[in-house]
Amino acid sequence: MTTPATPIVRTRFAPSPTGYLHLGGARTALFSWAYARHHKGVFILRIEDTDLERSTPQAVQAILDGMAWLDMQPDEGPFYQMKRMDRYREVIARMLKDGSAYHCYSTPEEVQAMRDKARSLGRKPRYDGTWRPERGKVLPAIPAGVRPVVRFRNPQDGATAWNDLIKGPISIDNAELDDLIIARPDGTPTYNFCVVVDDWDMRITHVLRGDDHVNNTPRQINILRALGATPPQYGHVPMILGPDGEKLSKRHGAVSVMEYDKAGYLPEAMINYLARLGWSHGDEEIFSREQLVEWFDTHNLSKSAAQWDPKKLNWVNAHYIKQSDNDTLARLVAPRIEKLGGNPTAAKLDDVMGLLKDRAETLNQLAEGAMLFCGPYTRASDELAAEHLTPEAQVILADFAAQAQALPAWTTEALSSLIKATLTKHNIKMGKLGIPLRVAVTGEKHTPAIDAVLTILGRDTVLKRLAEYNFQP
Ligand code: GLU
């Protein structure tokens, strides 16, 4: 006996290009991508650009940029719905021919009147089926000068049910569903219809999308069945809530994924964090893209809404920064230093990254920290100097400078030993040397470990800055 081959998994991300690639969209894309990758299937990108008033080329580009930044490249596409109009028209013509769709000449005003009437009778407002062909029914005479819409002949009995991959079994009575308009009077296809034809033509096997689409699903399933297609499996992902429990929106700050690039988040951290918003694998909080692909499946997707937590995102990002190579960080941070007006070649940036990476939550913080070495040097303020460069400190600094000049090697180890020896010699605690040294050499009271800071600044710079003060032993 031969077992039929399981059809290859084909998923899609189908954004409408009406804004940025926002966090919710990126997460939906990630789930579809990870599901396809896990099953060695195909991930498709489809741009749903039929809303001409709201779609813009900039928004398309923003989606492509966001997908590229997160490295979720599609195997097929991007496909653009506006380029598929002929195909939609062809399917509409076929449905009109086989009777699964029909022309409806009711004007919008008439349909509104039908709705009002149903409502006044305590029924669900809906189109009353005036133009729906039935066996033995005589349709009204076609009015002159009215361009008809095309409606789908939705089944009237029974229910449309699916076993949602996330929400479980869902069943909607067909009596609840109107005969959906699938083409407008000018012949252009409507939203749900394009989705159906695309999912069918693109042989989509699994649809993972936001749960704001649950209501569309029975309509789409019915049209697919009328076309003789097997509907894909559907999984509806609950929304993301902001930290205040409201639906995540612009109010909560950056919602475009590219804003996170600007703010200095690493794409790996973003992927890791987004995946955990509504999906889990035991208690794992940190996992690689490869592990995500290995572990991802729909039964670990949560039924309840996830909450956006900026602190946790920072924690995840800090982890990825810490474990990145110094030279990788240097490459990513260099342009950010330039943006701050600094010169990334002014110091050995790899070493700077090594010094700063354990305490940075973002690449921008790294750039800000690196300005100590790459930015212009400004002497300590008079106030700071008066407080810390006291006569007592000046004596110690003068001694330190003399010893430093004679050091055989300018290394962190050598400087650390010299600092310790100076403390012993003058019988002082670290603060009495560390702070004045920072103030004199960097102009600031707080810096990372002073021995490492001195190493990176280099002997010439350190001695020059100390000499400018002309401290006397
Ligand atoms: N274009 C829809 C949206 O951006 C998604 C449609 C779908 O996934 O079926 O919300």
Short mmCIF file of C-alpha atoms in Angstrom, two decimals, residues 46-457:
data_model
loop_
_atom_site.label_atom_id
_atom_site.label_comp_id
_atom_site.label_asym_id
_atom_site.label_seq_id
_atom_site.Cartn_x
_atom_site.Cartn_y
_atom_site.Cartn_z
CA ARG A 46 1.70 38.75 -1.18
CA ILE A 47 1.04 42.44 -1.21
CA GLU A 48 -2.70 43.15 -0.93
CA ASP A 49 -2.68 46.50 -2.66
CA THR A 50 -6.21 46.69 -4.07
CA ASP A 51 -7.26 49.50 -1.74
CA LEU A 52 -6.01 52.18 -4.10
CA GLU A 53 -6.79 55.06 -1.81
CA ARG A 54 -4.85 53.70 1.14
CA SER A 55 -2.02 51.75 -0.54
CA THR A 56 1.24 53.57 -1.26
CA PRO A 57 4.54 52.56 -2.88
CA GLN A 58 6.30 53.83 0.24
CA ALA A 59 4.32 51.40 2.37
CA VAL A 60 5.21 48.54 0.00
CA GLN A 61 8.87 49.50 0.34
CA ALA A 62 8.54 49.72 4.13
CA ILE A 63 7.18 46.16 4.20
CA LEU A 64 9.99 44.87 1.98
CA ASP A 65 12.57 46.70 4.11
CA GLY A 66 11.12 45.31 7.31
CA MET A 67 11.07 41.76 5.96
CA ALA A 68 14.66 42.11 4.72
CA TRP A 69 15.83 43.55 8.05
CA LEU A 70 14.29 40.63 9.93
CA ASP A 71 15.69 38.29 7.27
CA MET A 72 12.38 36.68 6.44
CA GLN A 73 12.88 36.41 2.73
CA PRO A 74 9.99 34.84 0.84
CA ASP A 75 10.54 31.79 -1.34
CA GLU A 76 7.93 33.10 -3.75
CA GLY A 77 6.76 36.62 -4.40
CA PRO A 78 6.25 39.38 -3.63
CA PHE A 79 3.05 39.02 -5.65
CA TYR A 80 0.93 42.10 -6.11
CA GLN A 81 -2.84 41.79 -6.24
CA MET A 82 -3.15 44.77 -8.58
CA LYS A 83 -1.23 42.75 -11.16
CA ARG A 84 -3.72 39.89 -10.90
CA MET A 85 -6.90 41.72 -11.88
CA ASP A 86 -7.37 39.71 -15.07
CA ARG A 87 -7.25 36.51 -13.11
CA TYR A 88 -9.89 37.72 -10.62
CA ARG A 89 -12.15 38.80 -13.50
CA GLU A 90 -11.71 35.40 -15.10
CA VAL A 91 -12.83 33.61 -11.92
CA ILE A 92 -15.80 35.95 -11.51
CA ALA A 93 -16.87 35.19 -15.07
CA ARG A 94 -16.60 31.49 -14.37
CA MET A 95 -18.70 31.78 -11.20
CA LEU A 96 -21.37 33.78 -13.02
CA LYS A 97 -21.45 31.05 -15.61
CA ASP A 98 -21.73 28.14 -13.19
CA GLY A 99 -24.30 29.91 -11.01
CA SER A 100 -22.22 30.28 -7.86
CA ALA A 101 -22.40 34.05 -8.31
CA TYR A 102 -25.04 36.35 -9.74
CA HIS A 103 -25.63 39.93 -10.84
CA CYS A 104 -27.47 42.07 -8.36
CA TYR A 105 -29.06 45.31 -9.58
CA SER A 106 -30.22 46.57 -6.20
CA THR A 107 -28.88 50.05 -5.64
CA PRO A 108 -26.98 50.87 -2.43
CA GLU A 109 -30.06 52.80 -1.28
CA GLU A 110 -32.30 49.79 -1.87
CA VAL A 111 -29.91 47.53 0.04
CA GLN A 112 -29.87 50.04 2.87
CA ALA A 113 -33.69 49.97 2.92
CA MET A 114 -33.60 46.12 3.08
CA ARG A 115 -31.25 46.33 6.02
CA ASP A 116 -33.38 48.89 7.84
CA LYS A 117 -36.45 46.78 7.26
CA ALA A 118 -34.80 43.62 8.63
CA ARG A 119 -33.62 45.56 11.63
CA SER A 120 -37.09 46.95 12.31
CA LEU A 121 -38.40 43.37 12.27
CA GLY A 122 -35.78 42.42 14.85
CA ARG A 123 -33.71 40.44 12.31
CA LYS A 124 -30.09 40.68 11.33
CA PRO A 125 -29.67 43.51 8.78
CA ARG A 126 -28.89 41.98 5.41
CA TYR A 127 -29.47 41.91 1.71
CA ASP A 128 -32.82 40.22 1.09
CA GLY A 129 -31.86 38.08 -1.91
CA THR A 130 -34.00 39.95 -4.45
CA TRP A 131 -31.66 39.05 -7.32
CA ARG A 132 -30.56 35.67 -6.05
CA PRO A 133 -31.56 33.07 -8.61
CA GLU A 134 -33.58 30.14 -7.25
CA ARG A 135 -35.19 27.27 -9.02
CA GLY A 136 -38.61 28.38 -10.19
CA LYS A 137 -38.10 31.96 -9.07
CA VAL A 138 -38.79 34.77 -11.50
CA LEU A 139 -36.24 37.51 -11.15
CA PRO A 140 -37.28 41.16 -11.47
CA ALA A 141 -36.84 42.91 -14.82
CA ILE A 142 -33.35 44.30 -15.22
CA PRO A 143 -33.52 48.05 -14.63
CA ALA A 144 -32.09 50.29 -17.34
CA GLY A 145 -28.90 52.20 -16.61
CA VAL A 146 -27.94 50.28 -13.46
CA ARG A 147 -24.55 48.60 -13.41
CA PRO A 148 -24.86 45.50 -11.27
CA VAL A 149 -22.58 44.21 -8.56
CA VAL A 150 -21.69 40.51 -8.51
CA ARG A 151 -22.74 38.61 -5.41
CA PHE A 152 -21.60 35.22 -4.21
CA ARG A 153 -24.42 32.75 -3.78
CA ASN A 154 -23.66 31.80 -0.21
CA PRO A 155 -25.17 28.53 1.05
CA GLN A 156 -28.23 29.30 3.14
CA ASP A 157 -28.44 26.16 5.22
CA GLY A 158 -26.13 24.48 7.64
CA ALA A 159 -23.00 25.91 9.12
CA THR A 160 -19.47 26.62 8.00
CA ALA A 161 -17.00 25.16 10.46
CA TRP A 162 -13.26 24.86 10.77
CA ASN A 163 -10.89 23.64 13.40
CA ASP A 164 -8.86 26.74 14.02
CA LEU A 165 -5.20 25.91 14.60
CA ILE A 166 -5.15 28.32 17.53
CA LYS A 167 -8.71 28.92 18.68
CA GLY A 168 -10.04 25.40 18.20
CA PRO A 169 -13.39 24.50 16.56
CA ILE A 170 -15.38 27.45 15.22
CA SER A 171 -18.76 27.16 13.53
CA ILE A 172 -20.82 29.93 11.93
CA ASP A 173 -24.39 29.39 10.72
CA ASN A 174 -24.60 30.11 7.04
CA ALA A 175 -27.84 31.96 7.71
CA GLU A 176 -25.66 34.56 9.43
CA LEU A 177 -23.75 35.29 6.23
CA ASP A 178 -24.90 37.67 3.53
CA ASP A 179 -24.46 37.02 -0.17
CA LEU A 180 -21.12 38.76 -0.31
CA ILE A 181 -20.38 41.28 -3.07
CA ILE A 182 -17.38 39.91 -4.95
CA ALA A 183 -17.26 42.51 -7.73
CA ARG A 184 -18.23 46.17 -7.67
CA PRO A 185 -20.32 47.84 -10.40
CA ASP A 186 -17.11 48.73 -12.29
CA GLY A 187 -16.08 45.08 -12.24
CA THR A 188 -13.27 45.41 -9.69
CA PRO A 189 -13.07 42.49 -7.28
CA THR A 190 -13.54 42.98 -3.55
CA TYR A 191 -11.14 42.21 -0.75
CA ASN A 192 -12.32 38.79 0.44
CA PHE A 193 -12.63 37.53 -3.10
CA CYS A 194 -9.04 38.43 -4.04
CA VAL A 195 -7.78 36.68 -0.91
CA VAL A 196 -9.71 33.55 -1.87
CA VAL A 197 -8.46 33.42 -5.45
CA ASP A 198 -4.90 34.05 -4.31
CA ASP A 199 -4.94 31.44 -1.56
CA TRP A 200 -6.33 29.02 -4.10
CA ASP A 201 -3.93 29.83 -6.95
CA MET A 202 -0.95 29.97 -4.61
CA ARG A 203 -1.96 26.58 -3.17
CA ILE A 204 -1.77 27.90 0.37
CA THR A 205 -2.10 25.08 2.91
CA HIS A 206 -1.95 27.07 6.15
CA VAL A 207 -3.14 30.60 6.82
CA LEU A 208 -1.85 32.20 10.00
CA ARG A 209 -3.22 35.70 10.44
CA GLY A 210 -4.58 38.16 12.96
CA ASP A 211 -7.84 37.27 14.63
CA ASP A 212 -9.47 40.39 13.22
CA HIS A 213 -9.98 38.13 10.19
CA VAL A 214 -12.03 35.43 11.94
CA ASN A 215 -15.25 36.87 10.51
CA ASN A 216 -13.88 36.68 6.97
CA THR A 217 -12.97 33.03 7.25
CA PRO A 218 -16.41 31.39 6.79
CA ARG A 219 -17.05 33.62 3.77
CA GLN A 220 -13.70 32.67 2.28
CA ILE A 221 -14.22 28.97 2.99
CA ASN A 222 -17.62 29.03 1.27
CA ILE A 223 -16.25 30.71 -1.85
CA LEU A 224 -13.33 28.29 -1.98
CA ARG A 225 -15.73 25.36 -1.76
CA ALA A 226 -17.89 26.83 -4.50
CA LEU A 227 -14.76 26.95 -6.66
CA GLY A 228 -14.10 23.29 -5.93
CA ALA A 229 -10.99 24.13 -3.90
CA THR A 230 -9.96 22.60 -0.59
CA PRO A 231 -9.75 25.43 1.95
CA PRO A 232 -6.42 25.80 3.74
CA GLN A 233 -6.17 25.34 7.48
CA TYR A 234 -6.64 28.57 9.37
CA GLY A 235 -5.05 29.77 12.58
CA HIS A 236 -6.04 33.14 14.00
CA VAL A 237 -3.47 34.78 16.20
CA PRO A 238 -4.75 36.93 19.09
CA MET A 239 -3.71 40.54 19.05
CA ILE A 240 -0.84 42.19 20.90
CA LEU A 241 -1.77 44.43 23.81
CA GLY A 242 0.22 47.45 24.91
CA PRO A 243 1.77 47.58 28.38
CA ASP A 244 -1.44 49.28 29.56
CA GLY A 245 -3.63 46.37 28.38
CA GLU A 246 -5.09 48.29 25.42
CA LYS A 247 -4.63 47.11 21.83
CA LEU A 248 -1.04 47.92 20.79
CA SER A 249 -1.07 51.11 18.76
CA LYS A 250 0.98 54.17 17.86
CA ARG A 251 0.22 55.54 21.30
CA HIS A 252 2.60 52.97 22.72
CA GLY A 253 5.54 54.43 20.85
CA ALA A 254 7.32 52.92 17.89
CA VAL A 255 5.14 50.43 16.10
CA SER A 256 7.01 50.18 12.82
CA VAL A 257 9.68 47.48 13.02
CA MET A 258 12.14 49.78 11.27
CA GLU A 259 11.87 52.20 14.20
CA TYR A 260 13.50 49.45 16.24
CA ASP A 261 16.33 49.24 13.74
CA LYS A 262 16.79 52.99 14.17
CA ALA A 263 16.70 52.70 17.94
CA GLY A 264 19.47 50.11 17.90
CA TYR A 265 17.79 46.74 18.28
CA LEU A 266 19.33 43.70 16.62
CA PRO A 267 17.12 41.78 14.20
CA GLU A 268 17.94 38.49 16.00
CA ALA A 269 16.72 39.99 19.26
CA MET A 270 13.58 41.28 17.59
CA ILE A 271 12.84 37.85 16.07
CA ASN A 272 13.41 36.16 19.43
CA TYR A 273 11.21 38.66 21.26
CA LEU A 274 8.42 38.70 18.65
CA ALA A 275 8.29 34.90 18.61
CA ARG A 276 7.67 34.84 22.36
CA LEU A 277 4.69 37.16 21.94
CA GLY A 278 2.08 34.47 21.68
CA TRP A 279 4.28 31.42 21.17
CA SER A 280 6.35 29.41 23.63
CA HIS A 281 8.57 26.39 23.87
CA GLY A 282 8.60 25.42 27.52
CA ASP A 283 10.29 28.14 29.52
CA GLU A 284 12.80 29.06 26.84
CA GLU A 285 13.22 32.81 26.59
CA ILE A 286 16.37 32.99 24.49
CA PHE A 287 16.63 30.92 21.36
CA SER A 288 18.25 31.24 17.98
CA ARG A 289 16.43 31.52 14.70
CA GLU A 290 17.41 27.90 13.99
CA GLN A 291 15.93 26.73 17.29
CA LEU A 292 12.76 28.66 16.61
CA VAL A 293 12.43 26.93 13.25
CA GLU A 294 13.12 23.56 14.85
CA TRP A 295 10.59 24.04 17.64
CA PHE A 296 7.87 26.08 15.97
CA ASP A 297 4.46 24.55 15.63
CA THR A 298 0.95 25.86 15.95
CA HIS A 299 -0.02 23.91 19.07
CA ASN A 300 2.28 26.12 21.12
CA LEU A 301 0.60 29.29 19.96
CA SER A 302 -1.35 30.95 22.73
CA LYS A 303 -5.11 31.50 22.66
CA SER A 304 -4.84 34.65 24.73
CA ALA A 305 -3.52 38.05 23.77
CA ALA A 306 0.16 38.76 24.29
CA GLN A 307 1.41 41.86 26.02
CA TRP A 308 4.13 44.12 24.68
CA ASP A 309 6.84 44.57 27.27
CA PRO A 310 9.57 47.06 26.33
CA LYS A 311 11.68 46.08 29.36
CA LYS A 312 11.77 42.47 28.28
CA LEU A 313 12.65 43.47 24.72
CA ASN A 314 15.58 45.47 26.15
CA TRP A 315 16.64 42.49 28.21
CA VAL A 316 16.58 40.23 25.13
CA ASN A 317 18.44 42.83 23.06
CA ALA A 318 21.08 43.25 25.79
CA HIS A 319 21.60 39.49 25.69
CA TYR A 320 22.17 39.48 21.93
CA ILE A 321 24.50 42.46 22.17
CA LYS A 322 26.53 40.76 24.87
CA GLN A 323 27.00 37.63 22.83
CA SER A 324 27.83 39.41 19.56
CA ASP A 325 31.44 39.57 18.34
CA ASN A 326 33.17 42.85 18.99
CA ASP A 327 33.89 43.39 15.32
CA THR A 328 30.26 42.75 14.36
CA LEU A 329 29.15 45.32 16.89
CA ALA A 330 31.82 47.76 15.72
CA ARG A 331 30.51 47.49 12.18
CA LEU A 332 26.90 48.09 13.31
CA VAL A 333 27.75 50.90 15.70
CA ALA A 334 30.19 52.87 13.47
CA PRO A 335 27.46 54.64 11.44
CA ARG A 336 25.59 55.42 14.64
CA ILE A 337 28.71 57.09 16.05
CA GLU A 338 28.97 59.16 12.88
CA LYS A 339 25.35 60.21 13.32
CA LEU A 340 26.25 61.49 16.77
CA GLY A 341 29.03 63.55 15.21
CA GLY A 342 31.82 61.21 16.31
CA ASN A 343 34.68 59.64 14.39
CA PRO A 344 34.48 55.82 14.57
CA THR A 345 38.12 55.48 13.51
CA ALA A 346 39.38 57.59 16.39
CA ALA A 347 39.77 54.49 18.57
CA LYS A 348 40.00 50.74 18.19
CA LEU A 349 36.26 50.25 17.99
CA ASP A 350 36.44 46.49 18.59
CA ASP A 351 38.03 47.17 21.98
CA VAL A 352 35.48 49.87 22.73
CA MET A 353 32.69 47.40 22.02
CA GLY A 354 34.35 44.80 24.22
CA LEU A 355 34.44 47.32 27.02
CA LEU A 356 30.86 48.54 26.66
CA LYS A 357 28.82 45.58 25.46
CA ASP A 358 28.14 43.99 28.83
CA ARG A 359 26.13 46.96 29.95
CA ALA A 360 24.38 48.19 26.80
CA GLU A 361 20.75 47.48 25.96
CA THR A 362 20.85 48.96 22.45
CA LEU A 363 23.33 49.72 19.69
CA ASN A 364 22.52 53.39 20.22
CA GLN A 365 23.64 53.12 23.82
CA LEU A 366 26.86 51.57 22.55
CA ALA A 367 27.33 54.50 20.18
CA GLU A 368 26.70 56.98 22.97
CA GLY A 369 29.19 55.16 25.18
CA ALA A 370 31.73 55.07 22.36
CA MET A 371 31.63 58.87 22.09
CA LEU A 372 33.98 58.89 25.07
CA PHE A 373 36.62 57.70 22.60
CA CYS A 374 35.25 58.87 19.26
CA GLY A 375 33.69 62.19 20.17
CA PRO A 376 35.38 65.52 20.77
CA TYR A 377 37.20 65.78 24.09
CA THR A 378 36.03 68.48 26.40
CA ARG A 379 37.90 69.31 29.56
CA ALA A 380 36.12 68.86 32.84
CA SER A 381 33.86 71.71 33.90
CA ASP A 382 35.30 74.11 36.45
CA GLU A 383 32.89 72.75 38.98
CA LEU A 384 33.97 69.16 38.47
CA ALA A 385 37.63 70.13 38.47
CA ALA A 386 37.27 72.13 41.69
CA GLU A 387 35.55 69.22 43.37
CA HIS A 388 37.86 66.42 42.27
CA LEU A 389 41.17 67.87 41.13
CA THR A 390 42.07 69.00 44.64
CA PRO A 391 45.68 69.81 45.60
CA GLU A 392 45.89 66.37 47.20
CA ALA A 393 44.61 64.67 44.02
CA GLN A 394 46.98 66.71 41.87
CA VAL A 395 49.99 65.31 43.67
CA ILE A 396 48.76 61.78 43.14
CA LEU A 397 47.93 62.40 39.47
CA ALA A 398 51.34 63.90 38.82
CA ASP A 399 52.97 60.80 40.28
CA PHE A 400 50.67 58.56 38.29
CA ALA A 401 51.49 60.41 35.07
CA ALA A 402 55.21 60.03 35.66
CA GLN A 403 54.90 56.31 36.29
CA ALA A 404 52.58 55.83 33.32
CA GLN A 405 55.04 57.50 31.00
CA ALA A 406 57.64 54.92 32.03
CA LEU A 407 55.40 51.87 31.66
CA PRO A 408 57.09 49.34 29.34
CA ALA A 409 53.74 48.24 27.85
CA TRP A 410 50.48 50.17 27.64
CA THR A 411 48.06 47.38 28.47
CA THR A 412 45.05 47.08 30.75
CA GLU A 413 47.00 44.67 32.97
CA ALA A 414 49.96 47.03 33.28
CA LEU A 415 47.70 50.02 33.98
CA SER A 416 45.69 48.04 36.51
CA SER A 417 48.92 47.12 38.35
CA LEU A 418 50.10 50.72 38.22
CA ILE A 419 46.80 51.93 39.68
CA LYS A 420 47.05 49.40 42.51
CA ALA A 421 50.67 50.33 43.21
CA THR A 422 49.74 54.03 43.31
CA LEU A 423 46.96 53.33 45.82
CA THR A 424 49.38 51.48 48.08
CA LYS A 425 52.09 54.06 47.76
CA HIS A 426 49.81 56.95 48.71
CA ASN A 427 47.77 54.87 51.09
CA ILE A 428 44.45 55.82 49.49
CA LYS A 429 41.26 54.06 48.38
CA MET A 430 40.34 53.60 44.71
CA GLY A 431 37.93 56.57 44.67
CA LYS A 432 40.74 58.98 45.48
CA LEU A 433 42.57 58.06 42.30
CA GLY A 434 39.88 56.66 40.04
CA ILE A 435 37.60 59.68 40.06
CA PRO A 436 40.24 62.42 39.66
CA LEU A 437 41.86 60.35 36.91
CA ARG A 438 38.57 60.04 35.05
CA VAL A 439 37.82 63.73 35.47
CA ALA A 440 41.27 64.77 34.26
CA VAL A 441 41.50 62.37 31.33
CA THR A 442 37.92 62.21 30.07
CA GLY A 443 36.27 65.31 31.51
CA GLU A 444 33.68 63.05 33.13
CA LYS A 445 33.20 61.55 36.54
CA HIS A 446 31.57 58.31 35.40
CA THR A 447 33.17 56.05 32.80
CA PRO A 448 33.60 52.32 32.40
CA ALA A 449 36.60 50.64 34.10
CA ILE A 450 39.33 53.27 34.11
CA ASP A 451 42.21 50.91 33.32
CA ALA A 452 40.44 49.77 30.15
CA VAL A 453 39.46 53.34 29.27
CA LEU A 454 43.10 54.46 29.55
CA THR A 455 44.25 51.54 27.41
CA ILE A 456 41.86 52.40 24.62
CA LEU A 457 42.59 56.12 24.75
#
